GROMACS .gro file of C-alpha atoms in nm:
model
  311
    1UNK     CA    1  -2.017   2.306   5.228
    2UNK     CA    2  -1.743   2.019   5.219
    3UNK     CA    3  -1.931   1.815   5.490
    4UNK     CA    4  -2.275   1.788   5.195
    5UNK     CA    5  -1.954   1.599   4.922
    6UNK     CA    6  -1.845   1.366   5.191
    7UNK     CA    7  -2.156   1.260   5.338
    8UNK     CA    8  -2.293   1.104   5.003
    9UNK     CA    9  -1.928   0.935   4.986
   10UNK     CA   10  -1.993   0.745   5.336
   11UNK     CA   11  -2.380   0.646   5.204
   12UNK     CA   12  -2.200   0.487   4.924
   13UNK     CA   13  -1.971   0.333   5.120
   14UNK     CA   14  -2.272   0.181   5.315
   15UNK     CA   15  -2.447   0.081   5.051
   16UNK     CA   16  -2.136  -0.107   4.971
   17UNK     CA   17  -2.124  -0.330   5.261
   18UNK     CA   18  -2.467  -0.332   5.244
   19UNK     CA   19  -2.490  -0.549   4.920
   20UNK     CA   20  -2.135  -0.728   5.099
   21UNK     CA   21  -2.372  -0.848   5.413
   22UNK     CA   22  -2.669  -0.922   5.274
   23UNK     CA   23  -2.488  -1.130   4.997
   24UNK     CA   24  -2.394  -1.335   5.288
   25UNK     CA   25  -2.706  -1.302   5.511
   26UNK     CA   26  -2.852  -1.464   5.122
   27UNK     CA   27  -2.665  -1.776   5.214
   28UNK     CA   28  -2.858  -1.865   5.472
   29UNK     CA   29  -3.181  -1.800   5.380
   30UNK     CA   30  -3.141  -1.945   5.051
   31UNK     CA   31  -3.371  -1.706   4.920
   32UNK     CA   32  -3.302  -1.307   4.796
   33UNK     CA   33  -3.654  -1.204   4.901
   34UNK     CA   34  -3.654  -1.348   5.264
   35UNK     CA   35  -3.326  -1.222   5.280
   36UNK     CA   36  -3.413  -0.829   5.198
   37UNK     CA   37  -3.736  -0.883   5.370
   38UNK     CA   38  -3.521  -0.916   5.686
   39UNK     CA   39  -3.285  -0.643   5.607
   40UNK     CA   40  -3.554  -0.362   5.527
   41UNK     CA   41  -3.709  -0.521   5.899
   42UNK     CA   42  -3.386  -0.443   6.087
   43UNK     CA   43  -3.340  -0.145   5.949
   44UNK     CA   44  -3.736  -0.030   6.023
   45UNK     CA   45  -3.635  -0.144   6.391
   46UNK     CA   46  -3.294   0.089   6.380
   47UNK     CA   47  -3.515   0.371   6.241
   48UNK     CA   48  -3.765   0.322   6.516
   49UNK     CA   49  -3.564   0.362   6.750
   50UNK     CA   50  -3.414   0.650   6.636
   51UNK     CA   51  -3.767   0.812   6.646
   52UNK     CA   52  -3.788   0.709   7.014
   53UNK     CA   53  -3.477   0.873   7.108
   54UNK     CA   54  -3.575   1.190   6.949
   55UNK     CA   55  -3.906   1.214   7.108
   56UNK     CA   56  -4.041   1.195   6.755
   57UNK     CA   57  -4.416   1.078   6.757
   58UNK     CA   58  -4.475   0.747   6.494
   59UNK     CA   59  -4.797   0.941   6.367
   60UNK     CA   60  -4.885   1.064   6.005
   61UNK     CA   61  -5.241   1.306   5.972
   62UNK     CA   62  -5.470   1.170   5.717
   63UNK     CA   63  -5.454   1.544   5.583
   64UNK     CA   64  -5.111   1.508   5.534
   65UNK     CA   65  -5.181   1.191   5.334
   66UNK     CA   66  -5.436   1.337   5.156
   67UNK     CA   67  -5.297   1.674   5.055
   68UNK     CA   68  -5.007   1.561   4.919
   69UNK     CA   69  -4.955   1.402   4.623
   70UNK     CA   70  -4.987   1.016   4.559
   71UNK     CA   71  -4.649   0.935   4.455
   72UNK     CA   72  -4.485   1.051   4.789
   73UNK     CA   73  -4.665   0.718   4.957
   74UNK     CA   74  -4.438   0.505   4.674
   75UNK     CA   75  -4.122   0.517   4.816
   76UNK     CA   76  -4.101   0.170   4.968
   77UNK     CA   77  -4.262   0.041   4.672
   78UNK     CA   78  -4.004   0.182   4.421
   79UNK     CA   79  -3.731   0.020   4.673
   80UNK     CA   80  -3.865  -0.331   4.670
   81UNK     CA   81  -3.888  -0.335   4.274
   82UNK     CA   82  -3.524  -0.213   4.225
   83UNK     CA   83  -3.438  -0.474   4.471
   84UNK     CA   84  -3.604  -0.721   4.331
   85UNK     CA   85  -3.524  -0.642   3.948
   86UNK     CA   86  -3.165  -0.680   4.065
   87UNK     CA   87  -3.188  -1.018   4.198
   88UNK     CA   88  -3.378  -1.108   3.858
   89UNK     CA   89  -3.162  -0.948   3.668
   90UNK     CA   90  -2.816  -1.161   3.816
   91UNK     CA   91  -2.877  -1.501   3.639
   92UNK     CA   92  -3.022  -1.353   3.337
   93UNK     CA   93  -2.716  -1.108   3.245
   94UNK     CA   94  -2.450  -1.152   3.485
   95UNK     CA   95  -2.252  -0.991   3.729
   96UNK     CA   96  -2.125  -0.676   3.528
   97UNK     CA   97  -2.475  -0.583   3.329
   98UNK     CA   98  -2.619  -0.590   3.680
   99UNK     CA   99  -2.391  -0.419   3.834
  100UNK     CA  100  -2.424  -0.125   3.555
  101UNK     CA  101  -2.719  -0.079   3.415
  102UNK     CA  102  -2.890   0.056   3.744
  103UNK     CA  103  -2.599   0.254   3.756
  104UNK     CA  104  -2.675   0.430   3.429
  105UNK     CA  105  -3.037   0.486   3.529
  106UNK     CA  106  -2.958   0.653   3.870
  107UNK     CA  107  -2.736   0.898   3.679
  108UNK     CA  108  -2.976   0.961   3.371
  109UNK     CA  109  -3.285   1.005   3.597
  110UNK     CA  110  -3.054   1.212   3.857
  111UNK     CA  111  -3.041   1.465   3.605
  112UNK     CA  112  -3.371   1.492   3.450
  113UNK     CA  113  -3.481   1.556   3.791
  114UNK     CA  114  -3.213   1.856   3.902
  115UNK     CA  115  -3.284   1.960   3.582
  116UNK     CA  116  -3.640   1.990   3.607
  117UNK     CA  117  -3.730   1.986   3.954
  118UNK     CA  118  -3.924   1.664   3.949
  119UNK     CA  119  -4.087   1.551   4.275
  120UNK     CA  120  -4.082   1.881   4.440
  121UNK     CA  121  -3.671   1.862   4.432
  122UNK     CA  122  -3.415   2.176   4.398
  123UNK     CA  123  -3.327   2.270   4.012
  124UNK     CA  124  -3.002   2.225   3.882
  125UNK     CA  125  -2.957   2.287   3.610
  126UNK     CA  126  -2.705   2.124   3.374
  127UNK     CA  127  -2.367   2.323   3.251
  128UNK     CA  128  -2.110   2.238   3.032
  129UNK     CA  129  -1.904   2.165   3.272
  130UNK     CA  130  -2.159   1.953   3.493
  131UNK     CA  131  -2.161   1.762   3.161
  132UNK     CA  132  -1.825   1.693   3.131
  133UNK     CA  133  -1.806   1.563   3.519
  134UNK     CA  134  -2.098   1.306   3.434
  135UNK     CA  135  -1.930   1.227   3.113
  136UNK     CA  136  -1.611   1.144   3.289
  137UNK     CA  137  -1.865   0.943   3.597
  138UNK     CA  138  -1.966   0.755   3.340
  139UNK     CA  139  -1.598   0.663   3.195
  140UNK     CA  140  -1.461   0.607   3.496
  141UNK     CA  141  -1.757   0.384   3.600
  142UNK     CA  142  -1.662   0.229   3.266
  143UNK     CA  143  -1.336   0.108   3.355
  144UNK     CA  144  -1.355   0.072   3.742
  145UNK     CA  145  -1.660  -0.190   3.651
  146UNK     CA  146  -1.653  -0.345   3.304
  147UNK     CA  147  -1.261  -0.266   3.189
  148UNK     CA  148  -1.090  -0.395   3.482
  149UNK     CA  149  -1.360  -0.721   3.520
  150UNK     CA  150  -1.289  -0.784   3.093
  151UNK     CA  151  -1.133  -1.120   3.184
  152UNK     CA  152  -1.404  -1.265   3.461
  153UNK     CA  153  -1.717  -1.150   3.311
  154UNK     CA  154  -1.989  -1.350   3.391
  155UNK     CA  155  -2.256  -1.339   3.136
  156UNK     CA  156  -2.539  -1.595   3.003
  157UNK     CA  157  -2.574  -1.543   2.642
  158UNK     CA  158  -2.825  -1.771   2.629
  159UNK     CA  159  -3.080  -1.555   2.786
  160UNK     CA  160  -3.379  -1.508   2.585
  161UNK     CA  161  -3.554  -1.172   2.537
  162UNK     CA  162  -3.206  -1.036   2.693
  163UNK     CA  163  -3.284  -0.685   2.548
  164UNK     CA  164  -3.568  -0.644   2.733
  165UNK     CA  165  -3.392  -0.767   3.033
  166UNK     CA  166  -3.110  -0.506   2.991
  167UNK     CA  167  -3.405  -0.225   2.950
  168UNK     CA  168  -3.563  -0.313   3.306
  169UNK     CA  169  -3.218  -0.291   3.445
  170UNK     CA  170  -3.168   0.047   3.345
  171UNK     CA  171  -3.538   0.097   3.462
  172UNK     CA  172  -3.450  -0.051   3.809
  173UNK     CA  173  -3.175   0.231   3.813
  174UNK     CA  174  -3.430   0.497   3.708
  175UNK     CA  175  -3.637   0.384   3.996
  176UNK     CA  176  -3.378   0.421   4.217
  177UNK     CA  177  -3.348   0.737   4.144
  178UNK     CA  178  -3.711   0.816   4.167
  179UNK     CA  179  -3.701   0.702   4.530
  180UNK     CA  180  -3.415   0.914   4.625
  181UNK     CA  181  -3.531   1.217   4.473
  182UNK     CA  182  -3.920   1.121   4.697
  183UNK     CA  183  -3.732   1.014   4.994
  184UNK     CA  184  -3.630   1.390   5.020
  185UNK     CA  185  -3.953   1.515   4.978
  186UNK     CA  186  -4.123   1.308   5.235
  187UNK     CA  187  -3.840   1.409   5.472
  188UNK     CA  188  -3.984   1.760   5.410
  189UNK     CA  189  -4.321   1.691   5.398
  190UNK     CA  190  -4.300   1.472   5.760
  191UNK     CA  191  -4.055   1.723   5.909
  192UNK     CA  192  -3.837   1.406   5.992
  193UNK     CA  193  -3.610   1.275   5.772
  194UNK     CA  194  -3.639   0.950   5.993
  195UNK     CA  195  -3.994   0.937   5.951
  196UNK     CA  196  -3.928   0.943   5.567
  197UNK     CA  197  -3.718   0.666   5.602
  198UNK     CA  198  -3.910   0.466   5.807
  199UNK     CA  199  -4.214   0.468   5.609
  200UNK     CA  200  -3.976   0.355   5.288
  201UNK     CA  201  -3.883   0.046   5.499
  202UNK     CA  202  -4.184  -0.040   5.669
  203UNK     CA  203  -4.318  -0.040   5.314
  204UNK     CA  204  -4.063  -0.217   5.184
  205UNK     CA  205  -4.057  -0.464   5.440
  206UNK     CA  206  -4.402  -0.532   5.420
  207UNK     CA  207  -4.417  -0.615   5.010
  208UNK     CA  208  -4.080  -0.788   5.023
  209UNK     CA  209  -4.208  -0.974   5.308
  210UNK     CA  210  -4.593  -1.051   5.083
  211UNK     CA  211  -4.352  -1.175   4.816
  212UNK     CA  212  -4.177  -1.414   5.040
  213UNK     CA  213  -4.503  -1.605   5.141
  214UNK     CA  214  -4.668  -1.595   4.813
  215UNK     CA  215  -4.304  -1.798   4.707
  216UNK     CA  216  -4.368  -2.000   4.970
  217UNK     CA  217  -4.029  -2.006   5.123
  218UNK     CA  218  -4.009  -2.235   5.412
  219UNK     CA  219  -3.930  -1.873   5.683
  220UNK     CA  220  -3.925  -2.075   5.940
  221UNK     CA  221  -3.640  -2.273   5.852
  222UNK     CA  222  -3.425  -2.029   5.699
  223UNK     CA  223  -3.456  -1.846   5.997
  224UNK     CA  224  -3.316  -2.106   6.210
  225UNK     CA  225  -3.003  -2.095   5.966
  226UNK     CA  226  -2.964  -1.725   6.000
  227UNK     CA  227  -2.979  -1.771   6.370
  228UNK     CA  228  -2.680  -1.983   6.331
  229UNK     CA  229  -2.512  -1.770   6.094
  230UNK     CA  230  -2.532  -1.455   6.381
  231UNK     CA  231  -2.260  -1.731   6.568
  232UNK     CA  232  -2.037  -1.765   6.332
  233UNK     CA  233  -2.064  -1.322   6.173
  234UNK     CA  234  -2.257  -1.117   6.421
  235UNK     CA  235  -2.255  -0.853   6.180
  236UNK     CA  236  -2.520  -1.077   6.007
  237UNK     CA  237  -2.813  -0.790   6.019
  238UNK     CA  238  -2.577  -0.531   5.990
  239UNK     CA  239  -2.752  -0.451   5.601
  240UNK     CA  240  -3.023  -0.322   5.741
  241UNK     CA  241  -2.875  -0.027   5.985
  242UNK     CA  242  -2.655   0.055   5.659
  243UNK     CA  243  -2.955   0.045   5.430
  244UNK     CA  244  -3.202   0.295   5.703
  245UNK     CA  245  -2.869   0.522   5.687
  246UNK     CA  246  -2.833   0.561   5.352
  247UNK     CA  247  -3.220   0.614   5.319
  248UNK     CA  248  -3.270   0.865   5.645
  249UNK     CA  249  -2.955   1.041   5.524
  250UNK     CA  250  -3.081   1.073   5.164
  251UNK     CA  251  -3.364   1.254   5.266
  252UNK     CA  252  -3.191   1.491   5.448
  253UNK     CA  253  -2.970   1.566   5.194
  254UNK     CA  254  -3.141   1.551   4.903
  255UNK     CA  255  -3.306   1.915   4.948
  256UNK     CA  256  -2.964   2.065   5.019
  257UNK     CA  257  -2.812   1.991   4.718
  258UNK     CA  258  -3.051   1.772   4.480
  259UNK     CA  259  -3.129   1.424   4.345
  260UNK     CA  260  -2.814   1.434   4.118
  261UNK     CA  261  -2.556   1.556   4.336
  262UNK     CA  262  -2.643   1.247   4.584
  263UNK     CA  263  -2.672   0.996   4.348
  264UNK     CA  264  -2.390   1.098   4.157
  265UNK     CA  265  -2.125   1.137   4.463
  266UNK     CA  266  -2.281   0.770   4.653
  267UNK     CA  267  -2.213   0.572   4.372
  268UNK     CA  268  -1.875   0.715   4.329
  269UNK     CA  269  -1.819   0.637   4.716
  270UNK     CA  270  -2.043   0.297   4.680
  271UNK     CA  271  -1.753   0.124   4.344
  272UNK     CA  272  -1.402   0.309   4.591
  273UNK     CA  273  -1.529   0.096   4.922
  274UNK     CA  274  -1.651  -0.202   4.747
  275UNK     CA  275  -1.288  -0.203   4.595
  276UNK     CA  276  -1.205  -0.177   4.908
  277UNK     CA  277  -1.388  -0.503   5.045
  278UNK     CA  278  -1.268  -0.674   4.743
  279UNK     CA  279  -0.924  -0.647   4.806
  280UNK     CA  280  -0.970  -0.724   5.166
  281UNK     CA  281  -1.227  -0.974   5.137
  282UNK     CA  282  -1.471  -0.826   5.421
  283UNK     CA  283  -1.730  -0.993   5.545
  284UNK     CA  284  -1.630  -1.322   5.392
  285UNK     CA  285  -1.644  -1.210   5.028
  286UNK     CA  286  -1.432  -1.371   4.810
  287UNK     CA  287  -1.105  -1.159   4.770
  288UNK     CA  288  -1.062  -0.957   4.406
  289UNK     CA  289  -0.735  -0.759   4.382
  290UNK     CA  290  -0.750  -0.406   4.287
  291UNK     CA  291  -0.605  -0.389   3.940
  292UNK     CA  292  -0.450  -0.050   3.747
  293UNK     CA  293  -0.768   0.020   3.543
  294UNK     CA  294  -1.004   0.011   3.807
  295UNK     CA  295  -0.769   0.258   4.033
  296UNK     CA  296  -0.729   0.477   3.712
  297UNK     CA  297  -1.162   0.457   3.653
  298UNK     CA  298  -1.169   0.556   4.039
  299UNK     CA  299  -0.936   0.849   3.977
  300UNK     CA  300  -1.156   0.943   3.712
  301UNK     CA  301  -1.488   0.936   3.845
  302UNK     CA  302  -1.346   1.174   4.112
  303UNK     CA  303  -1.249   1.443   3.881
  304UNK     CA  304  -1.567   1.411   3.771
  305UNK     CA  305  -1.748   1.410   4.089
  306UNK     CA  306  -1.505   1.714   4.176
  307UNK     CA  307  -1.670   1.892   3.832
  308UNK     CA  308  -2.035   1.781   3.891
  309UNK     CA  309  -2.039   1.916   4.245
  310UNK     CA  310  -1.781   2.220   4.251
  311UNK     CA  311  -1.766   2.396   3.936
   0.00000   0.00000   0.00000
């Protein structure tokens, strides 16, 4: 069905402004960590109440804890660390390394696990001509991110260890990947999709929000500055409906047509609209004009996306 390829266009898209807002919502709490720890908050609020409008109960049986396997209780665990390795990984390697090295990791592990059924998700296989289309996802993500950026690279070369730093980026990526892929089976095993996503973000809200205090970061404070940062851009806390979106609509989706498939189509929908907010400059981010190579890496990943989930 056409409506399963556009959906994971639009959760890219979110994730997009997602990193846009809480880039800003960063600025005034002067600290990543507080500021995620509010975002996965919000969107545990949004996801609550999208329980209570359903009539869904909150409740999980210990048997259902205990008869499933371990791993599906990780999924706001495996969200916080690629979270966090991301914000580690931005003064260590730069903008561009960051940007792609996850990116790599989504793909690789989105593949091993169609390919294998990993965490209980649908096999699919790989074909020649699903090869080509990730070949050609990974080209186009090529140019879109590093070719086009060639002359505004921001780097620190002086990083030490920066090998091992470029490993746990691709790591991060394969964790990502991991929590998409149990994000769907949760949904199955709760028999809510929103359920599944809550229990990522209460998770996630709760480590994020350990990490904060064990930093010490003065909350209190910072929360007075994002109070008057919701004067001045009201769509302050918006990260955190886009985030519970992406996550609830993940693991819906990701037993219709597999781990891959979503990760592969999102990110191509998650470079096109941040393109977009860089040549607009939405929510205040600072304006980057669209240049030939990163329309022609756009055009690329498409056909690719067009191979990956068609042919």
């Amino acid at each position: 069905m056409l409506i399963f390829s556009i959906i994971p266009v639009i959760m890219g898209a979110g994730v997009a402004m997602q990193t846009a807002v809480n880039s800003r919502l960063g600025s005034y709490t002067k600290s990543p960590y507080l500021a995620s720890a509010i975002s996965f908050l919000v969107g545990a609020v949004f996801l609550s109440l999208i329980l209570l409008v359903n009539q869904t109960s909150f409740g999980i049986a210990l048997t259902t804890i205990t008869s499933n396997p371990w791993w599906l209780w990780t999924v706001g665990l495996t969200g916080a660390f690629a979270l966090t390795v991301n914000v580690l990984l931005f003064p260590r390697l730069g903008s561009i390394q960051t940007a792609v090295l996850p990116i790599v990791g989504q793909i690789a592990m989105g593949v091993l696990i169609d390919q294998f059924g990993w965490f209980s998700s649908p096999v699919a296989q790989l074909t020649v001509f699903k090869a080509v289309g990730l070949g050609l996802v990974v080209l186009g993500m090529f140019l879109a991110v590093i070719w086009s950026n060639r002359h505004r690279v921001t780097t620190n070369t002086a990083t030490p260890h920066k090998l091992w730093w470029q490993g746990l980026g691709i790591i991060a990526g394969l964790t990502f990947g991991v929590q998409t892929a149990i994000n769907g089976r949760v949904g199955v095993v709760l028999q809510s999709p929103a359920k599944a996503a809550l229990v990522a973000f209460v998770e996630g809200a709760l480590i994020l929000g350990l990490l904060t205090l064990v930093l010490r970061v003065p909350v209190g404070l910072r929360l007075k500055n994002v109070g008057q940062g919701l004067r001045q851009s009201w769509w302050l806390l918006l990260g955190g409906i886009l985030g519970g979106t992406y996550i609830l609509l993940s693991a819906w989706l990701v037993p219709q047509i597999g781990t891959g498939t979503v990760v592969v189509i999102s990110l191509f929908g998650q470079l096109l609209f941040s393109a977009v907010i860089d040549q607009l400059g939405l929510f205040k981010a600072t304006k980057l004009p669209i240049n030939g190579t990163k329309v022609l890496g756009l055009v690329v990943m498409l056909a690719g996306v067009i191979l990956v989930r068609f042919i």
